[in-house]
PDB file of C-alpha atoms in Angstrom:
ATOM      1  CA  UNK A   1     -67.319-101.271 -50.167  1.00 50.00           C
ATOM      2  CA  UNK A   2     -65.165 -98.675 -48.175  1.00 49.00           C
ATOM      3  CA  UNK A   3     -62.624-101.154 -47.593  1.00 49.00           C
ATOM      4  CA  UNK A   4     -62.366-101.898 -51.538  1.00 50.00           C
ATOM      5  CA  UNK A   5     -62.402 -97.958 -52.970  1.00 49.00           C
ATOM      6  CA  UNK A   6     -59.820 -97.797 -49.713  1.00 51.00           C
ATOM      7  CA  UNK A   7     -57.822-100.178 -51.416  1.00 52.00           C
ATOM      8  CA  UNK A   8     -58.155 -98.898 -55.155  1.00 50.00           C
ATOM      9  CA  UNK A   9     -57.042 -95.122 -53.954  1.00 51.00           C
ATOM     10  CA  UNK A  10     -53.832 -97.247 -52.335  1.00 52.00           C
ATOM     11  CA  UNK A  11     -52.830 -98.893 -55.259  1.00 50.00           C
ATOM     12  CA  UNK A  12     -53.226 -95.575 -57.691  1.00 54.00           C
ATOM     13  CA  UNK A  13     -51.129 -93.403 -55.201  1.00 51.00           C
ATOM     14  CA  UNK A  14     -48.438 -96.177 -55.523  1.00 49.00           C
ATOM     15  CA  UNK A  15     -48.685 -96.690 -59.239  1.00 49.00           C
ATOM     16  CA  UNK A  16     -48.517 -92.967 -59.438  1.00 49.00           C
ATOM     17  CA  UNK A  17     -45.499 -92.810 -57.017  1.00 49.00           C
ATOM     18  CA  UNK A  18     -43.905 -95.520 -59.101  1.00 50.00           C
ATOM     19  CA  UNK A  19     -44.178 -93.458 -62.287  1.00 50.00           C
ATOM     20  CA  UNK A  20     -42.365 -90.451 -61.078  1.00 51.00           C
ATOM     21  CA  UNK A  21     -38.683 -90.390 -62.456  1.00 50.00           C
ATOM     22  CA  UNK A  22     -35.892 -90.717 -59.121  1.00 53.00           C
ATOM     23  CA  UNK A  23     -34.470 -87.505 -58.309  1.00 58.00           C
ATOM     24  CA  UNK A  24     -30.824 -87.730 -58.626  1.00 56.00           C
ATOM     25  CA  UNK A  25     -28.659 -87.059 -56.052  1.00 55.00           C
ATOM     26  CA  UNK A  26     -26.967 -83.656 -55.855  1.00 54.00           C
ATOM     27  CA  UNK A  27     -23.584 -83.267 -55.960  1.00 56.00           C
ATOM     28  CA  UNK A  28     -21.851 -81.356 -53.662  1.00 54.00           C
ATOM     29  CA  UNK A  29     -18.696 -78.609 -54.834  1.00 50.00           C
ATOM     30  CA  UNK A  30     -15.391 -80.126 -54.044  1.00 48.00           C
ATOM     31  CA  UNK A  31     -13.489 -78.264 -51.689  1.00 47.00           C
ATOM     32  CA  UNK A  32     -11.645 -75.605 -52.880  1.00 46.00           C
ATOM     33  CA  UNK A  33      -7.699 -76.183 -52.526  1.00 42.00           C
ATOM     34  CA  UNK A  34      -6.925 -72.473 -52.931  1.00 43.00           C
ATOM     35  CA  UNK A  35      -5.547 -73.497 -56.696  1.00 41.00           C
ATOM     36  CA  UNK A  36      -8.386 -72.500 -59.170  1.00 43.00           C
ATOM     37  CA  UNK A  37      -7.360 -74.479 -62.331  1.00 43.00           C
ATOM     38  CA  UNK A  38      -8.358 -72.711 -66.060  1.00 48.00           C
ATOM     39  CA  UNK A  39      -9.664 -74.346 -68.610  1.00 54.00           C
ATOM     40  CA  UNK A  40      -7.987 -74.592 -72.053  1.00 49.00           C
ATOM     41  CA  UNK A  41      -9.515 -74.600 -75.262  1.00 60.00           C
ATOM     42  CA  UNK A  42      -9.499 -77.893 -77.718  1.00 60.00           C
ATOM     43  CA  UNK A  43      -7.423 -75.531 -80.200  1.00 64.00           C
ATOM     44  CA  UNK A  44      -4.537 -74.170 -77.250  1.00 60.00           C
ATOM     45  CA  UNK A  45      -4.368 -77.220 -76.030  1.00 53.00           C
ATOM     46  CA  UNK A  46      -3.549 -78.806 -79.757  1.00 58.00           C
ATOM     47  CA  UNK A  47      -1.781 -76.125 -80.221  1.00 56.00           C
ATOM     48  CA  UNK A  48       0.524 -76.854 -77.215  1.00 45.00           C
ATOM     49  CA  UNK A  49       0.805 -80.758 -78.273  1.00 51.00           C
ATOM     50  CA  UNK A  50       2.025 -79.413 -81.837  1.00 57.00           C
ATOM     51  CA  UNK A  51       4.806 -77.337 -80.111  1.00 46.00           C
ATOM     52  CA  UNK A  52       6.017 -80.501 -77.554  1.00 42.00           C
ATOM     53  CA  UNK A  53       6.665 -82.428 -80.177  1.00 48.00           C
ATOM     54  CA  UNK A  54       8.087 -79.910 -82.661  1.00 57.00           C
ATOM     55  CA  UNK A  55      11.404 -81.084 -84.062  1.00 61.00           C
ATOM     56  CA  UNK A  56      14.533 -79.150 -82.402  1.00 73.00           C
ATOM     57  CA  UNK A  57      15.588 -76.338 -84.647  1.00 80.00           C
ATOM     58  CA  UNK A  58      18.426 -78.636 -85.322  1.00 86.00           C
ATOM     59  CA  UNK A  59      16.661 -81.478 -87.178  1.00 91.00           C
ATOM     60  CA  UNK A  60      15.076 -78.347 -89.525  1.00 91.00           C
ATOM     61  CA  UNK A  61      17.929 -77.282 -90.083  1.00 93.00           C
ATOM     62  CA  UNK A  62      19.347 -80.952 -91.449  1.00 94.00           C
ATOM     63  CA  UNK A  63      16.071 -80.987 -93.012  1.00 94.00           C
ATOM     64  CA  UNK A  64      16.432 -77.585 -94.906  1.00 95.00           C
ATOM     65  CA  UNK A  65      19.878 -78.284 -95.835  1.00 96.00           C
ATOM     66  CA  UNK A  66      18.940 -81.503 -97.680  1.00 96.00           C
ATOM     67  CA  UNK A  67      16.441 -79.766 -99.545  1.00 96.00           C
ATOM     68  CA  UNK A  68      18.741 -76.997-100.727  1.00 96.00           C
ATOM     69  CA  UNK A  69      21.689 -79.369-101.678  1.00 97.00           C
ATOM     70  CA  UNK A  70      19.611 -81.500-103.557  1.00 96.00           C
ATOM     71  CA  UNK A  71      17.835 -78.692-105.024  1.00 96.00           C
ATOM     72  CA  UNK A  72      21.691 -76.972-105.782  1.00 97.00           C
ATOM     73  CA  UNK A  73      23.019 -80.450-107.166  1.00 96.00           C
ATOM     74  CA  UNK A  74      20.074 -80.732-109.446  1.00 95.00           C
ATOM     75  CA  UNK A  75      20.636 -76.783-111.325  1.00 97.00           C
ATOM     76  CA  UNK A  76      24.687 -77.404-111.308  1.00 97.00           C
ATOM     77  CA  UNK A  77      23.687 -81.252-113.317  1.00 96.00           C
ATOM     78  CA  UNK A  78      21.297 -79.175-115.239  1.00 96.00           C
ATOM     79  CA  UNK A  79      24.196 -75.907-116.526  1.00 96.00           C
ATOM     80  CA  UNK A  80      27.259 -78.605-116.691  1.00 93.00           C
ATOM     81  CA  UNK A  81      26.464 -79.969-120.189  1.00 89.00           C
ATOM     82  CA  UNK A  82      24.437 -76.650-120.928  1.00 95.00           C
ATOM     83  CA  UNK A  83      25.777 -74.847-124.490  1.00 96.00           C
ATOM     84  CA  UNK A  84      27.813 -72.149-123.869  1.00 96.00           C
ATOM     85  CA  UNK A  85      26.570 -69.928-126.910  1.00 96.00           C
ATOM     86  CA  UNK A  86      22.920 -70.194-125.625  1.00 97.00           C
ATOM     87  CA  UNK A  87      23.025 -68.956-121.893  1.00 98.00           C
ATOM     88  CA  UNK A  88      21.148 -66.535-123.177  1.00 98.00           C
ATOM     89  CA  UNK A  89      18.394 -68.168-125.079  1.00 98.00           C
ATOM     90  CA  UNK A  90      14.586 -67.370-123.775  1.00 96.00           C
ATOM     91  CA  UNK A  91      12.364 -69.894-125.608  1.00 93.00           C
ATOM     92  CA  UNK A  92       9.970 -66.076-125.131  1.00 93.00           C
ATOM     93  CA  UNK A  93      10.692 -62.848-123.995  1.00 92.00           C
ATOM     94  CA  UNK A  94       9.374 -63.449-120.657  1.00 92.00           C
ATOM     95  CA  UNK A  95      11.782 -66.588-119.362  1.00 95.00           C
ATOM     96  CA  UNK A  96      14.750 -66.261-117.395  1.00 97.00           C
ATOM     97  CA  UNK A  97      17.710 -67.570-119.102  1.00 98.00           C
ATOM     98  CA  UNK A  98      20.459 -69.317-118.284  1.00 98.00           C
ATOM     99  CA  UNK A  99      23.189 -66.731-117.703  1.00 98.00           C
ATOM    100  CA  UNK A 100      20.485 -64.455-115.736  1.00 98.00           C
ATOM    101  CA  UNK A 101      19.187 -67.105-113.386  1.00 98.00           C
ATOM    102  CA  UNK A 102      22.885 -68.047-112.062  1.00 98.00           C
ATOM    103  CA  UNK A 103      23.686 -64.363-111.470  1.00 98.00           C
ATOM    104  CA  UNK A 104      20.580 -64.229-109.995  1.00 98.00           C
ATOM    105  CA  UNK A 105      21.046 -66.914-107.951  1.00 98.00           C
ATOM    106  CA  UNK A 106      25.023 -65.305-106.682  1.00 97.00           C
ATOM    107  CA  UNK A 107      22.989 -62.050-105.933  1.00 97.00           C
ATOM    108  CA  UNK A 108      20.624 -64.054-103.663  1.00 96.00           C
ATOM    109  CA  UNK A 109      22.567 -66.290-101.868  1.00 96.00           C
ATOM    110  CA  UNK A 110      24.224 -63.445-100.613  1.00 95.00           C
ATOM    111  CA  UNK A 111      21.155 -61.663 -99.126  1.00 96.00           C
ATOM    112  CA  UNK A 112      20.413 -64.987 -97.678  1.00 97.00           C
ATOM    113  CA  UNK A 113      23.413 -64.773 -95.945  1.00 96.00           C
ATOM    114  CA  UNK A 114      22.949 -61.399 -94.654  1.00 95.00           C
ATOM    115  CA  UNK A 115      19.665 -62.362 -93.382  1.00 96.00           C
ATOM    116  CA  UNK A 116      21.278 -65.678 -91.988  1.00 96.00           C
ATOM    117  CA  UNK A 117      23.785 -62.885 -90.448  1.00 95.00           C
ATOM    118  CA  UNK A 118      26.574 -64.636 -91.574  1.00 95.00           C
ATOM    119  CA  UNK A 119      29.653 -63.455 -94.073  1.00 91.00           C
ATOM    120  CA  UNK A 120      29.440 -63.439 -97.697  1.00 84.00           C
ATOM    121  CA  UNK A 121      31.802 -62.976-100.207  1.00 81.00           C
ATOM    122  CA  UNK A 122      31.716 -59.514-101.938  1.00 87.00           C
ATOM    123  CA  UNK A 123      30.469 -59.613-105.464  1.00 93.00           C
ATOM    124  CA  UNK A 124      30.953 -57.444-108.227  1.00 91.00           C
ATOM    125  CA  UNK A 125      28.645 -53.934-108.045  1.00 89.00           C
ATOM    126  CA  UNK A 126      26.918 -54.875-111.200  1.00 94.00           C
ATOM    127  CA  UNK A 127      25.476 -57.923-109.955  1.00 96.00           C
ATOM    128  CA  UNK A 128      22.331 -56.142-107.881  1.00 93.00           C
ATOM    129  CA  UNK A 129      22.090 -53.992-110.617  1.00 95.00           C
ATOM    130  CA  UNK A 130      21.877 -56.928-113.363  1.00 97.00           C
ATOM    131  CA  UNK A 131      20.710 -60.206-111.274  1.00 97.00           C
ATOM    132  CA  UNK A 132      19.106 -58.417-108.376  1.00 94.00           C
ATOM    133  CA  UNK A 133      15.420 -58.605-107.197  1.00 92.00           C
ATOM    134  CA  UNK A 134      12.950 -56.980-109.733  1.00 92.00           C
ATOM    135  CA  UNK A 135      16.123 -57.084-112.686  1.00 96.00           C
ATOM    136  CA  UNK A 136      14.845 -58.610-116.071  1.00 95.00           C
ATOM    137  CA  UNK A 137      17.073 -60.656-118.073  1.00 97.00           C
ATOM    138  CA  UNK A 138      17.761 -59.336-122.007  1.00 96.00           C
ATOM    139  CA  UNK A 139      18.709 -61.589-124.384  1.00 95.00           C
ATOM    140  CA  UNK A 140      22.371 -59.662-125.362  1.00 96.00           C
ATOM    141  CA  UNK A 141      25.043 -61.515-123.845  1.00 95.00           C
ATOM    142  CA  UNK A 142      27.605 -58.345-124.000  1.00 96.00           C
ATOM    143  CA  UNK A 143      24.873 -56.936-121.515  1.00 97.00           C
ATOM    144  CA  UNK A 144      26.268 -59.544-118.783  1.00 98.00           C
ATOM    145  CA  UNK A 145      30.195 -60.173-117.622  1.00 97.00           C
ATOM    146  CA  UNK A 146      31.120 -63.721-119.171  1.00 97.00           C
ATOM    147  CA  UNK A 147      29.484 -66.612-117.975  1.00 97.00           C
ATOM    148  CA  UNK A 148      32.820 -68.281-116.361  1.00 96.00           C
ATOM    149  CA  UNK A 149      33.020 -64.848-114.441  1.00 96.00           C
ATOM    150  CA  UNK A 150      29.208 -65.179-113.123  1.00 97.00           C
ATOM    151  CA  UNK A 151      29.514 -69.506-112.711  1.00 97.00           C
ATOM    152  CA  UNK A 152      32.424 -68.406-110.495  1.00 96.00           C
ATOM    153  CA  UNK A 153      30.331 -66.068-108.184  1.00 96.00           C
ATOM    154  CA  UNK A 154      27.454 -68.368-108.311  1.00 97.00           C
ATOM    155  CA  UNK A 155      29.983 -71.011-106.863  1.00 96.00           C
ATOM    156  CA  UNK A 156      31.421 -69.084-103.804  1.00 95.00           C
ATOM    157  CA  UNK A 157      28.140 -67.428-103.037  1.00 96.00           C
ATOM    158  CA  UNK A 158      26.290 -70.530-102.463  1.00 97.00           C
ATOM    159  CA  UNK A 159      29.164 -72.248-100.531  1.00 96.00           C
ATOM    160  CA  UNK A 160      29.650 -69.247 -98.430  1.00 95.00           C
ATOM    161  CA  UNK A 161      25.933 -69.097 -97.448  1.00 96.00           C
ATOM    162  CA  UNK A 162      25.932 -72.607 -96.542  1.00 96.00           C
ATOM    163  CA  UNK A 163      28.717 -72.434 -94.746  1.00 96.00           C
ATOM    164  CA  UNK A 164      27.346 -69.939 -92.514  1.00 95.00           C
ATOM    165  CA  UNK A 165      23.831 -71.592 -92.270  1.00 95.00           C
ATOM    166  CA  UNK A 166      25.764 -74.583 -90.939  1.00 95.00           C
ATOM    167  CA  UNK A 167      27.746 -72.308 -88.053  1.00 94.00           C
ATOM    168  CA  UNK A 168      25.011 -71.393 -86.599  1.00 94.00           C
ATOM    169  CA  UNK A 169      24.579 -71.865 -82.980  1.00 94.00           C
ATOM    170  CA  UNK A 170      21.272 -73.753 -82.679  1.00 93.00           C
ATOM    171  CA  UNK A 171      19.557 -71.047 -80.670  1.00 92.00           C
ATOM    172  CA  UNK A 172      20.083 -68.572 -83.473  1.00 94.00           C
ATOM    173  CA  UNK A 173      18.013 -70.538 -85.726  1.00 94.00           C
ATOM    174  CA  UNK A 174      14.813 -69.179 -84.289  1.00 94.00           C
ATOM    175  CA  UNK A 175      16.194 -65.925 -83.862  1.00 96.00           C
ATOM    176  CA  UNK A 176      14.741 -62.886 -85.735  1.00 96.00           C
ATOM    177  CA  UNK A 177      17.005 -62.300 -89.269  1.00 97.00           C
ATOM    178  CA  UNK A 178      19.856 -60.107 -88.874  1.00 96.00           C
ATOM    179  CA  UNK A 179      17.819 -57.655 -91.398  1.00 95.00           C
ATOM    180  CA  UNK A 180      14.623 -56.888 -92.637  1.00 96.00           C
ATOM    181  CA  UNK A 181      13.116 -59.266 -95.428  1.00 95.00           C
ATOM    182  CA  UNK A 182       9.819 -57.691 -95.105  1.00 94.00           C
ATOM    183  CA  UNK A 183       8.017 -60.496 -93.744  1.00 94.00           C
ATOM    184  CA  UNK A 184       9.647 -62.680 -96.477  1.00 95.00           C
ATOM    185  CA  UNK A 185      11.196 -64.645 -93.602  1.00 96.00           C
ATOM    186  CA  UNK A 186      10.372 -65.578 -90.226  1.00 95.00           C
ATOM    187  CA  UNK A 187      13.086 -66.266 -88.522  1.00 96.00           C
ATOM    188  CA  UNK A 188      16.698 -67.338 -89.777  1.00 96.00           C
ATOM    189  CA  UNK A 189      15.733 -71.023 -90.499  1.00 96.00           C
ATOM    190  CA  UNK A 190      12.781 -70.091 -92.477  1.00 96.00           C
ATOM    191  CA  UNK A 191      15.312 -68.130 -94.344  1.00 97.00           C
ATOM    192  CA  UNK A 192      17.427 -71.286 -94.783  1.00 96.00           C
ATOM    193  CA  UNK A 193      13.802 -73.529 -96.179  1.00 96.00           C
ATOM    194  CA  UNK A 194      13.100 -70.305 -98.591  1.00 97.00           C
ATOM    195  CA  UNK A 195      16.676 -70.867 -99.776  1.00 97.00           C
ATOM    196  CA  UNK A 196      16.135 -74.166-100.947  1.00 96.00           C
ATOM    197  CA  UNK A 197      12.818 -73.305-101.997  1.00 96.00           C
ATOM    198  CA  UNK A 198      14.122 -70.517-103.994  1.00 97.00           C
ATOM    199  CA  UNK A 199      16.573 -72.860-105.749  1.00 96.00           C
ATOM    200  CA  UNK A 200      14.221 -75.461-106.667  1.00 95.00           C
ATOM    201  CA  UNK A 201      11.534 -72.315-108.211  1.00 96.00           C
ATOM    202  CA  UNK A 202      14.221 -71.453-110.719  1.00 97.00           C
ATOM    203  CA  UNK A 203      16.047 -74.993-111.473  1.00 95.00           C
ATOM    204  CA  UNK A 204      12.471 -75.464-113.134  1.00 94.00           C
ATOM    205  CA  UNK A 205      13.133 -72.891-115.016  1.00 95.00           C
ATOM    206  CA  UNK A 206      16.064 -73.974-116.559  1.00 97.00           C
ATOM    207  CA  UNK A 207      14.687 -77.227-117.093  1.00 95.00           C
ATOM    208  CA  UNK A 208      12.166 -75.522-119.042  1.00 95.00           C
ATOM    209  CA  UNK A 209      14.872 -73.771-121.032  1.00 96.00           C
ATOM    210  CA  UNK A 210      16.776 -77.218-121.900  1.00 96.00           C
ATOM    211  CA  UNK A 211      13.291 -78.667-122.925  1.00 95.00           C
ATOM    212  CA  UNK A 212      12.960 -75.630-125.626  1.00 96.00           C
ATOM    213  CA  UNK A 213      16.465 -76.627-127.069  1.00 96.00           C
ATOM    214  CA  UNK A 214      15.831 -80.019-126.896  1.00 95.00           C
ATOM    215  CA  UNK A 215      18.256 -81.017-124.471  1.00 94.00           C
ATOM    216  CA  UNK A 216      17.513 -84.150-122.945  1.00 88.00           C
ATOM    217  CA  UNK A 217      16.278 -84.223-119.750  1.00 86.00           C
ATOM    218  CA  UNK A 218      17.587 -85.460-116.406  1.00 84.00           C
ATOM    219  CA  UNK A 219      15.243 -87.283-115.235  1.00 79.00           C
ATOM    220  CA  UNK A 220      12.506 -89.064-117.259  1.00 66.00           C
TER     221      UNK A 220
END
């Protein structure tokens, strides 16, 4: 009998020793090198991806001046068959008619290029005063210098500002703008890519116009 409840109390302290989970083995620290290394978070660490394969300032800049030429070549299509007796037509009170938006669009071109800090061509005083920021457009056409006269400006403004966008050493394009835009602009080619956007807000405003008069469209 001994040699039996000898042999049960065995074979529980095994089955009991066989139930236990094996300890596992602890590691020990590497050895330091001298060279602690940080970690960096998910989002720096995307962030710094993003940045490596950013396109040179270059490419945006081939980039922005697609946009703005197509965006230019679209209004110029849009005014060349446009009826010179209605430049000033405003389908209401509150659109921005023909003769206004291409003044409008002289008086900006040349901030742009002040911002790109590149030369301009000097335009008439009255043209901040009639197509600058915040101006309204009235429907009196003896308000405005003659259309040829603001077509003209419109012209030489845009090529000017181009022209100096293109000059541009590379490095400058992610410079600071030559003036203050008041956060309008973060550098000098976001200033280009707001130029084209800029372009493109009011060309659907003329289309808008030609659609009240029933001129037919350019595309559709």
């Amino acid at each position: 009998m001994a040699k039996k409840k000898g042999r049960k109390k065995s074979a529980r302290k095994a089955t009991k020793a066989s139930a236990k989970p094996a300890r596992r083995p602890v590691r020990k620290p590497a050895p330091k090198t001298g060279r602690s290394r940080r970690k960096v978070s998910p989002r720096r660490a995307g962030a710094h991806r993003r940045l490596r394969a950013a396109a040179p300032p270059a490419a945006s800049r081939d980039r922005a001046v697609t946009s703005l030429r197509f965006a230019h070549t679209m209004l110029v299509d849009m005014i060349k068959d446009f009826p010179l007796d209605k430049v000033t037509f405003q389908a209401s009170p509150t659109d921005n008619h023909v003769l206004w938006t291409i003044g409008h669009l002289a008086a900006t071109y040349a901030w742009f290029a002040t911002a790109l800090g590149v030369s301009a061509p000097a335009l008439p005083p009255e043209f901040n005063t009639l197509f600058g920021s915040g101006t309204k457009p009235v429907p009196d056409a003896n308000a405005y210098p003659p259309f040829a006269e603001v077509r003209k400006a419109f012209d030489a403004s845009f090529d000017a500002m181009l022209a100096g966008a293109l000059s541009l050493p590379d490095a400058m394009l992610t410079a600071p703008c030559a003036v203050d835009t008041g956060g309008f602009c973060r550098d000098r080619l976001d200033a280009l890519e707001k130029a084209a956007w800029h372009e493109g807000w009011h060309s659907g405003q003329v289309s808008g116009i030609r659609r009240a008069l029933g001129i037919k469209p350019l595309m559709g």
